[in-house]
Coordinates of C-alpha atoms and ligand atoms in Angstrom, one line a residue:
M1 CA -23.1 -21.8 -66.2
E2 CA -23.8 -24.9 -68.3
S3 CA -26.0 -27.4 -66.5
F4 CA -24.2 -30.3 -64.8
K5 CA -26.6 -32.5 -66.8
N6 CA -24.8 -31.8 -70.1
R7 CA -21.5 -32.5 -68.5
L8 CA -22.4 -36.0 -67.3
D9 CA -20.9 -39.1 -68.9
K10 CA -24.1 -41.0 -70.0
N11 CA -22.2 -44.3 -69.8
R12 CA -21.4 -44.0 -66.1
I13 CA -24.6 -43.0 -64.5
P14 CA -25.0 -44.7 -61.1
K15 CA -27.7 -47.5 -61.3
H16 CA -28.8 -46.8 -57.7
V17 CA -28.7 -43.5 -55.8
A18 CA -29.9 -43.3 -52.2
V19 CA -30.8 -40.1 -50.4
I20 CA -31.1 -39.0 -46.8
M21 CA -33.5 -36.1 -47.1
D22 CA -32.6 -34.0 -44.1
G23 CA -33.2 -30.4 -43.0
N24 CA -37.0 -29.9 -43.5
G25 CA -37.4 -28.7 -40.0
R26 CA -34.6 -26.2 -40.1
W27 CA -35.8 -24.9 -43.5
A28 CA -39.2 -24.2 -42.0
E29 CA -37.7 -22.5 -39.0
K30 CA -35.5 -20.3 -41.4
H31 CA -38.7 -19.2 -43.1
G32 CA -40.6 -18.6 -39.8
K33 CA -43.0 -21.5 -40.4
A34 CA -44.2 -24.6 -38.6
R35 CA -42.1 -27.8 -39.2
V36 CA -44.8 -29.4 -41.3
F37 CA -44.4 -26.6 -43.9
G38 CA -40.8 -27.8 -44.4
H39 CA -42.0 -31.4 -45.0
E40 CA -44.6 -30.1 -47.5
S41 CA -41.9 -28.2 -49.4
G42 CA -39.8 -31.4 -49.2
V43 CA -42.4 -33.2 -51.3
E44 CA -41.6 -30.7 -54.1
S45 CA -37.9 -31.7 -53.9
V46 CA -39.0 -35.3 -54.0
R47 CA -40.8 -34.6 -57.3
S48 CA -37.8 -32.7 -58.8
V49 CA -35.4 -35.5 -57.8
V50 CA -37.6 -38.3 -59.2
E51 CA -37.9 -36.4 -62.5
S52 CA -34.2 -35.7 -62.7
A53 CA -33.2 -39.2 -61.8
G54 CA -35.5 -40.5 -64.6
E55 CA -34.0 -38.0 -67.1
I56 CA -30.5 -39.2 -66.7
G57 CA -31.3 -42.9 -66.5
I58 CA -30.8 -43.8 -62.9
K59 CA -32.6 -47.1 -62.4
H60 CA -33.2 -47.2 -58.6
L61 CA -33.7 -44.2 -56.3
T62 CA -34.1 -44.9 -52.6
L63 CA -35.5 -42.1 -50.4
Y64 CA -35.3 -42.2 -46.6
A65 CA -38.8 -40.8 -45.9
F66 CA -39.4 -42.1 -42.4
S67 CA -37.0 -43.9 -40.0
T68 CA -37.9 -46.3 -37.2
E69 CA -36.5 -43.5 -34.9
N70 CA -38.9 -40.9 -36.4
W71 CA -41.8 -42.7 -34.5
E72 CA -40.4 -41.0 -31.4
R73 CA -41.2 -37.5 -32.8
P74 CA -44.1 -35.5 -31.3
K75 CA -47.4 -37.2 -32.2
S76 CA -48.6 -34.2 -34.1
E77 CA -45.6 -34.2 -36.4
V78 CA -45.8 -38.0 -37.0
E79 CA -49.5 -37.6 -37.9
A80 CA -48.7 -34.7 -40.2
L81 CA -46.0 -36.8 -42.0
M82 CA -48.4 -39.7 -42.4
E83 CA -51.1 -37.3 -43.8
L84 CA -48.5 -35.9 -46.1
L85 CA -47.6 -39.3 -47.4
V86 CA -51.2 -40.1 -48.1
H87 CA -51.6 -36.8 -50.0
A88 CA -48.4 -37.3 -51.9
I89 CA -49.4 -40.8 -53.0
D90 CA -52.9 -39.5 -54.1
N91 CA -51.6 -36.5 -55.9
E92 CA -48.4 -37.8 -57.5
S93 CA -49.5 -41.2 -58.8
E94 CA -50.7 -40.0 -62.2
L95 CA -47.5 -38.1 -62.8
L96 CA -45.4 -41.1 -61.7
M97 CA -47.5 -43.2 -64.2
K98 CA -46.8 -40.7 -67.0
N99 CA -43.1 -40.8 -66.2
N100 CA -43.1 -44.6 -66.3
V101 CA -42.0 -44.8 -62.6
R102 CA -42.3 -48.0 -60.6
L103 CA -42.8 -47.7 -56.8
S104 CA -41.6 -50.0 -54.0
A105 CA -41.1 -49.7 -50.3
I106 CA -38.7 -51.0 -47.7
G107 CA -39.0 -51.0 -43.9
D108 CA -41.3 -52.4 -41.2
L109 CA -44.4 -51.5 -43.2
S110 CA -46.5 -53.4 -40.6
K111 CA -46.0 -50.3 -38.4
M112 CA -47.5 -47.9 -40.9
P113 CA -51.1 -46.8 -40.2
S114 CA -53.5 -48.9 -42.3
K115 CA -54.7 -45.8 -44.3
V116 CA -51.1 -45.2 -45.5
K117 CA -50.4 -48.9 -46.1
E118 CA -53.5 -49.3 -48.2
R119 CA -52.7 -46.2 -50.4
L120 CA -49.1 -47.3 -50.7
D121 CA -50.1 -50.8 -51.7
G122 CA -52.6 -49.5 -54.2
C123 CA -50.0 -47.1 -55.7
I124 CA -47.4 -49.9 -55.9
R125 CA -49.9 -52.1 -57.8
F126 CA -51.0 -49.2 -60.1
L127 CA -47.4 -48.5 -61.1
S128 CA -46.2 -52.2 -61.2
G129 CA -46.2 -52.5 -65.0
N130 CA -43.9 -49.5 -65.5
T131 CA -40.3 -50.1 -66.7
G132 CA -38.5 -46.8 -65.9
L133 CA -37.1 -45.6 -62.6
N134 CA -37.8 -47.7 -59.6
L135 CA -38.6 -45.3 -56.7
I136 CA -38.0 -47.0 -53.4
L137 CA -39.5 -45.4 -50.3
A138 CA -37.8 -46.3 -47.0
L139 CA -40.7 -46.1 -44.5
S140 CA -40.5 -47.1 -40.8
Y141 CA -37.0 -48.2 -41.9
S142 CA -33.8 -48.7 -40.0
S143 CA -30.9 -50.7 -41.2
K144 CA -30.3 -52.5 -37.9
W145 CA -34.0 -53.6 -37.9
E146 CA -33.6 -54.9 -41.5
I147 CA -30.4 -56.8 -40.6
I148 CA -31.9 -58.3 -37.4
N149 CA -35.0 -59.3 -39.4
A150 CA -32.8 -61.0 -42.0
V151 CA -30.9 -62.9 -39.2
K152 CA -34.2 -64.0 -37.7
N153 CA -35.4 -65.4 -41.0
I154 CA -32.1 -67.1 -41.7
A155 CA -32.2 -68.7 -38.3
K156 CA -35.8 -69.8 -38.9
D157 CA -35.0 -71.3 -42.3
S158 CA -31.9 -73.1 -40.8
V159 CA -34.0 -74.6 -38.0
E160 CA -36.6 -75.7 -40.6
R161 CA -33.7 -77.1 -42.6
K162 CA -34.5 -75.0 -45.7
I163 CA -30.9 -73.8 -45.6
N164 CA -27.8 -75.2 -44.1
P165 CA -25.7 -72.6 -42.1
E166 CA -22.7 -73.6 -44.2
M167 CA -24.5 -71.9 -47.2
I168 CA -24.5 -68.5 -45.5
N169 CA -22.5 -66.0 -47.6
N170 CA -22.9 -62.4 -48.9
E171 CA -25.3 -63.5 -51.6
L172 CA -27.6 -65.5 -49.4
F173 CA -27.6 -62.9 -46.7
E174 CA -28.5 -60.2 -49.3
N175 CA -31.5 -62.3 -50.4
Y176 CA -32.9 -61.9 -46.9
L177 CA -32.7 -58.1 -46.9
N178 CA -35.6 -55.8 -48.0
T179 CA -33.3 -54.8 -50.9
A180 CA -33.0 -58.3 -52.3
E181 CA -32.9 -58.0 -56.2
I182 CA -31.9 -54.3 -56.0
P183 CA -28.2 -53.5 -56.7
D184 CA -26.3 -51.7 -53.9
P185 CA -26.3 -47.9 -54.2
E186 CA -23.1 -46.5 -55.7
L187 CA -23.9 -43.0 -54.4
L188 CA -25.5 -41.9 -51.1
I189 CA -26.5 -38.2 -50.8
R190 CA -27.2 -36.5 -47.5
T191 CA -28.5 -32.9 -47.3
S192 CA -28.4 -30.3 -44.6
G193 CA -24.7 -30.4 -43.7
E194 CA -24.9 -33.4 -41.3
F195 CA -22.2 -36.1 -41.7
R196 CA -24.1 -39.1 -40.5
I197 CA -25.6 -42.3 -41.9
S198 CA -28.4 -42.5 -39.4
N199 CA -29.1 -46.2 -39.6
F200 CA -29.7 -46.2 -43.4
L201 CA -28.7 -49.1 -45.6
L202 CA -25.6 -49.9 -43.6
W203 CA -24.9 -53.2 -45.4
Q204 CA -25.7 -51.9 -48.8
I205 CA -23.5 -48.8 -48.7
A206 CA -20.3 -50.8 -48.1
Y207 CA -18.7 -49.3 -51.2
A208 CA -21.0 -46.3 -51.9
E209 CA -19.5 -42.9 -52.5
L210 CA -20.8 -40.5 -49.9
Y211 CA -21.9 -37.0 -50.9
F212 CA -22.8 -34.4 -48.4
T213 CA -24.2 -31.0 -49.2
E214 CA -25.1 -28.0 -47.0
K215 CA -28.4 -27.5 -48.8
L216 CA -31.5 -28.2 -46.8
W217 CA -33.8 -30.8 -48.4
P218 CA -36.5 -28.4 -49.5
D219 CA -33.8 -26.4 -51.4
F220 CA -32.4 -29.5 -53.1
R221 CA -33.7 -29.6 -56.7
K222 CA -32.9 -31.1 -60.2
E223 CA -29.5 -29.3 -60.7
D224 CA -28.4 -30.4 -57.2
L225 CA -28.9 -34.1 -58.2
F226 CA -27.0 -33.6 -61.4
E227 CA -24.2 -31.9 -59.5
A228 CA -24.0 -34.8 -57.1
V229 CA -23.8 -37.3 -60.0
F230 CA -21.1 -35.2 -61.7
D231 CA -19.1 -35.2 -58.4
F232 CA -19.5 -39.0 -58.2
Q233 CA -18.2 -39.4 -61.8
N234 CA -15.1 -37.5 -60.9
R235 CA -14.1 -39.8 -58.1
E236 CA -11.9 -42.9 -58.6
R237 CA -13.6 -46.0 -57.2
R238 CA -11.0 -48.5 -56.3
F239 CA -12.9 -51.1 -54.2
G240 CA -9.8 -51.8 -52.2
K241 CA -7.5 -52.2 -55.3
I242 CA -4.8 -49.8 -56.5
S243 CA -5.3 -47.4 -59.4
E244 CA -3.3 -49.4 -61.9
Q245 CA -5.5 -52.4 -61.4
L246 CA -8.6 -50.6 -62.5
T247 CA -9.9 -51.4 -66.0
L248 CA -11.7 -48.3 -67.4
Ligands
LIG301 C1 -35.9 -34.8 -42.3 O1 -36.0 -33.5 -42.0 C2 -37.0 -35.3 -43.1 C3 -38.0 -36.2 -42.7 C4 -37.9 -36.9 -41.4 C5 -39.1 -36.6 -43.5 C6 -38.9 -36.6 -45.0 C7 -40.2 -36.5 -45.7 C8 -40.5 -35.8 -46.8 C9 -39.6 -35.1 -47.6 C10 -41.9 -35.8 -47.3 C11 -42.6 -37.0 -47.6 C12 -41.9 -37.9 -48.5 C13 -42.3 -38.5 -49.7 C14 -41.5 -39.6 -50.3 C15 -43.5 -38.0 -50.4 P1 -36.0 -33.1 -40.5 O2 -37.4 -33.0 -40.1 O3 -35.2 -34.1 -39.7 O4 -35.3 -31.7 -40.5 P2 -34.4 -31.1 -39.3 O5 -33.2 -32.0 -39.1 O6 -34.0 -29.7 -39.9 O7 -35.3 -31.0 -38.1

C-alpha cells in the first residue's frame, strides 16, 4: 500500500504533535524480557518519530518521557530510565544536529539527577542554533504540577505588583506555563490501547484531536506517525462552531 506520507496534505501538517509513549513494559513482557528492554526499544521509536516528524515539517514534537508519578516506580526501573536518558542524549546528539533538531525540556527539572540535568542542558545548548523540529521532552512532568506552579508565580507577581489580577486572562496564564511560546498541540497521540490523558498538557490540549492506537510504543514507527497525521487531516475541527462557519 502507498505510504501515508504521500497521501498527506502538505499545507495542513499539524504544527505541534504531542505523544504519550506507553506500553514499553508490556512490549518487553510479550517478548519475555525485562521491562528495561522495552524502554531501550522505545528509544528506537523515539528516533523514528523524530525523523518522520522532521520529514513532514512538524515544528514541535512533545514526548512524555517521564511523569511526576513515574518517580514512584521501583528504584531500579527509575535508575534504568535515567541511565537510558543519559545514553540517549550522548548517542543521539550528533544525529539530532545533522537533522537540524532543537531540543527543549518541560517539567520539574530540579528533580532530575544532576548527571541527567547536566547532559540535558549541554545537549540543549549544543542544538540551540538549529532551526528545524523543536523536540520537547517532558521530564518529571505533570500538568497539575505545571498549572499549580503557574498559579504560584502569578500570585507572587501579583503580590509584588508586577501584574494586576485584573490582567489575568488566557494569554497571560499561558505565559506562566512551561510551554509559553509553544503553540498548543493540535494532535495528541497515545499508544498501547489506553484511553487516558495521564496528567499530560491538560490546559494545552483543550482543542487537540486525540488519536489512540493499540500499538505498543516500541512498535510505533515512522509509518504509524504518518497514519496518525493522515487520520488527523481527515477530521473536521470545529472549535465549537458549526460546519458552515468554517473557512477552508
Ligand atoms: C511508558 O511505558 C513509557 C515510559 C514511562 C518511559 C518512556 C521512555 C522512553 C521511551 C525512553 C527514553 C526516552 C527518550 C526521549 C530518549 P510503560 O513502562 O508505562 O509501559 P507499560 O504500561 O506497558 O508498563
